[in-house]
Every structure is written in C-alpha cells, then in structure tokens.
Amino acid sequence: MKQLLLLLVTLSFFGSYAQQLDVVDFREIRANLYISPENKTVEGGLQVKFQMLKDADSVYLDAVNMGRVSLDEDYENMRVEADKDKFWLIGQFKKAREYEIFFTYRAKPKQTLYFSGDQIWTQGQGKYTSHWLPSIDDMNDKIEFDLSFLVESDKRVVTNGALKSLTVREDESLVVWNFNMDQPMSSYLVALVLGNFSKKTIQSESGIPIELYFKPEDSLKAEPTYRYTQEIFDFLEAEIGLPYPWQNYKQVPVRDFLYAGMENTTATIFSEAFVVDSIGFNDRNYVNVNAHELAHHWFGNLVTETSGTHHWLQEGFATYYAHLAEKEIFGEDYFYWVMYQSAEQLKELSDQGKGESLLDPKASSLTFYEKGAWALHVLSEKIGDEAFRKAIRSYLQKHKFKNVSTEDFLSEVRSSTTVDISEWEQDWLQQTAFKEMQAYNSLSESEFMDQYFQVSTLRTGQLSEKKDLLEEAIANGNDFIGQEAVYQLAGENPFVSHDLYEKALDSDNLYIRQAVAISMEGVTERLKPKFERLLNDASYVTIEAALFSLWNSFPGDRARYLDQTESVVGFQDKNVRQLWLALAIITPDYRMENKSEFVQELREYTGASYSFEIRQKAFEYLAELQLYNDAVIDNLVNASVHHNWRFRNGARNMLEQLSEDTEVKMSLKDRLEQYSENEKQYLISKILIE
Ligand SMILES: [Zn+2]
C-alpha cells in the first residue's frame, strides 16, 4: 500500500491464529456474489476447499457480522454456524483429508466495502476483507480466490485474476462476471471495483496483458495518467529478474480512495487524484505510485510478511524499486533528489530522538517506506549490484507464494556475497537512529548532489555576496539546483533580487519558473510582463500561484487576469477553478451579473456528488469568504461522517467551529430530523451538546 499519511500496522494476534494455521490449510474460495447498491449488502454463495493438517471438530473462516442463509444438505454431516466475527465449519475432520463445503451468506459491511458516487470499491489491508467476504485474516494462510459477480449491465467489474466468462442474464439487465486466479494469496489482497469505466489494454514485453481503466469522460487523460506504465512494467521485470508472477495486471482509479494506491493482486486500486491531463502530469503524476504498487506484486503479494515485524520487506522494497523505476524514467539526478528528500525527513525524525528500528512493528510509514528503501540502497552499494540482484532473485524464487521473515531475506544475501553484512544489519535494521553520514556519503557520489549542496550551503549568506553563484545556478538549468537558487531570493531586497528573478522567469525550465511563482512575495512593475506569462505555463501549480500573486499585486488588472484564466480547471480537485471563483466573487465590480452564479458554483462543489478533494477545497474557500449557508452546512454535516478519515476530521473541526455560533447551532437543531442516522448521531453526541 502506498499511503499519504500514517500507516497503522496491523499486528496479528498470533496466539489464536497460529493454532488454526497448524490445524487446517484453506485452499480455495469460490464466491458468487451480488452487491446491492440500494441496501449496501453483499449476498451469495461460497464454496470453500480446505485440507486438514490435524484431526479437529471445527475450523473457522473470519466473517464479521455475517449471517448464514443456507447450507447445502449434501455435505456429509458438516454444519456452518455464524458468530459475531466467524463462520464455524463443524464436522468430524480428519488429518490429511480434503473437504469442500458450500453455503450462502449475507453481509452488510460497516467498512472495507465503500459506496462512493456510482462506484463501489474495497480496501482490504490490514485484515478487513472478512467484512464483506468470508476469508482468513491471517496473512500466513494463502488461498486461491475465484470470484464471480452478478452486476447491472452498465457496470464493469475489476477484481483479482483473469476474466473467464461473461454471461448475460435472460432479461439482459444483469451480467455475471466470472474470474479465475491461478495462484494463492493472502486475503487482504482481495479486491473489487464496480463502476462505469472505459478500458485500454496494453501488453508487457513478456506478454502480460495490462488493463488500464478510466472514467469515460476522462478518455483524454488516460494517456498522461498512465504514461510510462509499460516502461515501468518491463523495467521491474528485468530489474527484479523474476517474471511477473500473476496472470494479468489491472489498474483502476476510484473516487474518495483512502490512500494513494493499494496493490491488490492483479487489480491495483488508486486515488482518482492521480488522474491528470498533460499539464497536470508535470506537477503531480502517477508514476511513483504506479511503480510502487506493481513492485508489491513481487514484494508483498508473491512473498508476504509473516507479521508486522517484517513489514519493511513489503513497503521498503516497493518504495526502493519504485525509486529505481523513476530513475530509469526521469534520470539519475531525480533519483538522488528523491533519496535526499527522504534522508532529510529521516534525519529530522532521528534528530528529535524519534528514530525507529526497521523491525519495529509499530514504526511509522516513513520508517517502513523510506528508511527501508535507504537500507536496500546502502546494501546494494555495499555488496554490489550483481550480488544484490542474485540475492533478490533467489529470495523470491525460494519463497514464492509463501510467507517470509527478514531472516529469509538475509540468508539469501549472505549466500550471494562474501562481504560481511553484520554491521549493515546493526546500522539499518536494528538501530533506531538514522545513519545520516552513510546516507550523505552515498548522495555525494552524485555530481548533481554535490553541486546542489554547494548552492544550498549559501542559504545563510548575504545576497550581494552570493549573487553570481545563484545566477550560475539558475543558468545551469537543473530543476532542483535552479529552484534552490530562486528560493534563496525570497524576502531579499527587490533591487538586488530583480535581475535574478528576471533570469529565472526567462529560464527554459518550467520548474525554475514555478519556483518564482510560488515563492516571490509581491510582483513588481518591472517583472510584471514576464510574470504574466506564467499564467500560460504548462503547470497548474504555477497558474494557481501566479493568478493569486498577480491579482494581489495589481488591483487595476484583476478583471484581465480573471478573464484570461476563466476556462482553466486544474487538477482533479479543480484547484485553479475554485481559486478563480473565490477571486471573481470578491473582486469589486467584476461581472456583477454573474456573481450569484459564482457563489452557487462554489457552494455546489461541497456536495456529495463531488469527490472529497473538491469538497474540501470548496469548504475552505467558503469558510474564508464567510459564504456558508444552510445547504453548505448540510453538506458539511454529511462530510463529517465520510469514510475518508482525513476529510471527515477536517469537516468535523470546521463544523465544531461554525457551531460556536448559536444561530448555526439552533438551525442544526431545527433541521435535525432531516439528517441520516449516522449524521444525527454525530450531531447529537458532539455538536448539539449543551
Ligand atoms: Zn506499499
């Protein structure tokens, strides 16, 4: 999984699970399911194959709040009983025998299966699949899942494995999508997406079909969103040295997703925020997440951690291989820059005394992801690429479709090299502190990083003394070195910084110009013409920042700037459009006849028919402009019970603040009966308390 914020590692409750693992091996789960969007329920049949490792009179499947509907009578004296988080399979089970059982069930999941707009999607990691599909929470029992879904004919199904058949029902309103997996996996990797999608299929060099999904209205964004997908796939197969181990690969963006992406086997789900056009690609693209989730198909899906102690074997590896893929695409300087950024964050954590061991199951995502990547980078430099690749290959080969611990990886490393790695183990696996000297020594091998460090050490110097060096850095044309030089101009005397800003604005490099847009405080008359050109730059970050700066600096030209940018929407969260509306609303005398439409549009963006990224921005602008009305407050109440906790928490904070106003509070009280049960419960328990 690639998360934007804290990862809570799920600890396995080893006591009870270890017992069941010793008793039974679940082999196959076939499910035929119908999901009702109206009732938000799942129902259908489950056929389960398992082999006994010991004699026993009961085994269980994890199944949270599910009811058994029926049991086929033919199953020789077996019974199925439901309790609050399990289905118990009861019978006289004999060691070494294989059993098969069929029963139907019904569930109304409170989490894991989400209904968002006209999409339905799941998020199974840590151990949540059992909220909608009876399965095994313990990652150590790998199962072959073959799933079928009965679906309205206008929807597409994305799930694990290869589509075996599509059967249209007699009345043509429903279709059965029948999928097959060839190999077993841990239950948290089961996934389902239902929605209205278009699809483009490409093929890897090795012949694996790669299906790229997108909403029909986003057809022009499909190319930039999925840019470099085949390069990433071919690169990872070659670099890892073991062929992609699954039948096919699919990627699908969904609305209101909880994380950046999730590596469900053969069916990666990612956040719609990464759906971009060619301009958006320059600022915010899917390349890193694309590579990260694909890398998990070896590191995590093929070989899976035995417990949270070894979580870095998944996240550290996926992060490192994603960095390598980016190096292949964007070049070596980019690779070193990304490693430098993570080293700075790790150093800060470590300097605060909060450094974490990679083997701490409660470590933060920064440790699992980035310290894990650093550990692998340093290891590969220490033992050499050849030995590193050999170790990776034999580690995957030996443990494929099984579970692994850190020791399993280390023993392959030790047998692939004569170099002693015990100090590395101490420094990078055991130590809580970040080994910054080792990291910076590695970084300074790069000529680019060396040049960058020379410029960044000028930060505290007088502008008059470093002017020539900064000018050279801007002329150098490197993204990061040029940006660093521009950032050092902020707050300096404009008479001295002017020339340099002018050079930066004349630069061929989009990112150097962008640095001016986002860091220059107040645009001067002299720079105005060059700064105005930024409104046409191929970057939504630049356009948003430049529009605001120009609007702020030149009140007489506001109408002209607004007219010029009226048709720009920006990223998926409509960043430019929403800023535009806010500015158009508060600009005196601008389009008086349309003002109320502008307010209306901004208010509409807070509604549940938009993604949480759009809604969040709209709530913020409306709060700033004090343009909340009852409809917006209703949308805020709705947002305060949203499944995305970051969005939900933001909405709750805003609602709490607003309701300090007694009038708002009274009006919420008056409308209480019109809210949903969830919303009402939240209002009563947190907002309307006396
Ligand atoms: Zn991940």
Tab-separated table of C-alpha atoms in Angstrom, residues 156-159 161-163 177 179 198-203 208-214 226 229 248-252 266 268:
chain	number	residue	atom	x	y	z
A	156	ARG	CA	-17.778	-3.008	-15.183
A	157	VAL	CA	-16.111	-5.327	-12.667
A	158	VAL	CA	-12.431	-5.108	-11.741
A	159	THR	CA	-11.283	-7.853	-9.394
A	161	GLY	CA	-7.453	-12.657	-11.741
A	162	ALA	CA	-8.472	-13.243	-15.328
A	163	LEU	CA	-11.985	-12.863	-16.689
A	177	TRP	CA	-18.641	-11.701	-14.466
A	179	PHE	CA	-12.981	-14.519	-12.733
A	198	SER	CA	-13.624	2.545	-20.089
A	199	LYS	CA	-10.593	0.347	-20.583
A	200	LYS	CA	-7.445	0.319	-22.657
A	201	THR	CA	-5.321	-2.830	-22.822
A	202	ILE	CA	-1.583	-2.837	-23.474
A	203	GLN	CA	0.923	-5.643	-23.174
A	208	ILE	CA	1.308	-9.927	-19.762
A	209	PRO	CA	-1.950	-8.065	-20.554
A	210	ILE	CA	-2.102	-4.739	-18.700
A	211	GLU	CA	-5.587	-3.237	-18.416
A	212	LEU	CA	-5.855	0.491	-17.773
A	213	TYR	CA	-9.226	1.728	-16.545
A	214	PHE	CA	-10.605	5.251	-16.566
A	226	TYR	CA	-0.842	6.015	-17.326
A	229	THR	CA	3.200	2.158	-17.498
A	248	ASN	CA	-2.588	-10.216	-15.810
A	249	TYR	CA	-2.432	-6.706	-14.372
A	250	LYS	CA	-5.120	-4.076	-13.953
A	251	GLN	CA	-5.139	-0.555	-12.564
A	252	VAL	CA	-8.230	1.443	-11.716
A	266	THR	CA	-3.574	-8.141	-10.340
A	268	THR	CA	-4.319	-2.176	-8.188
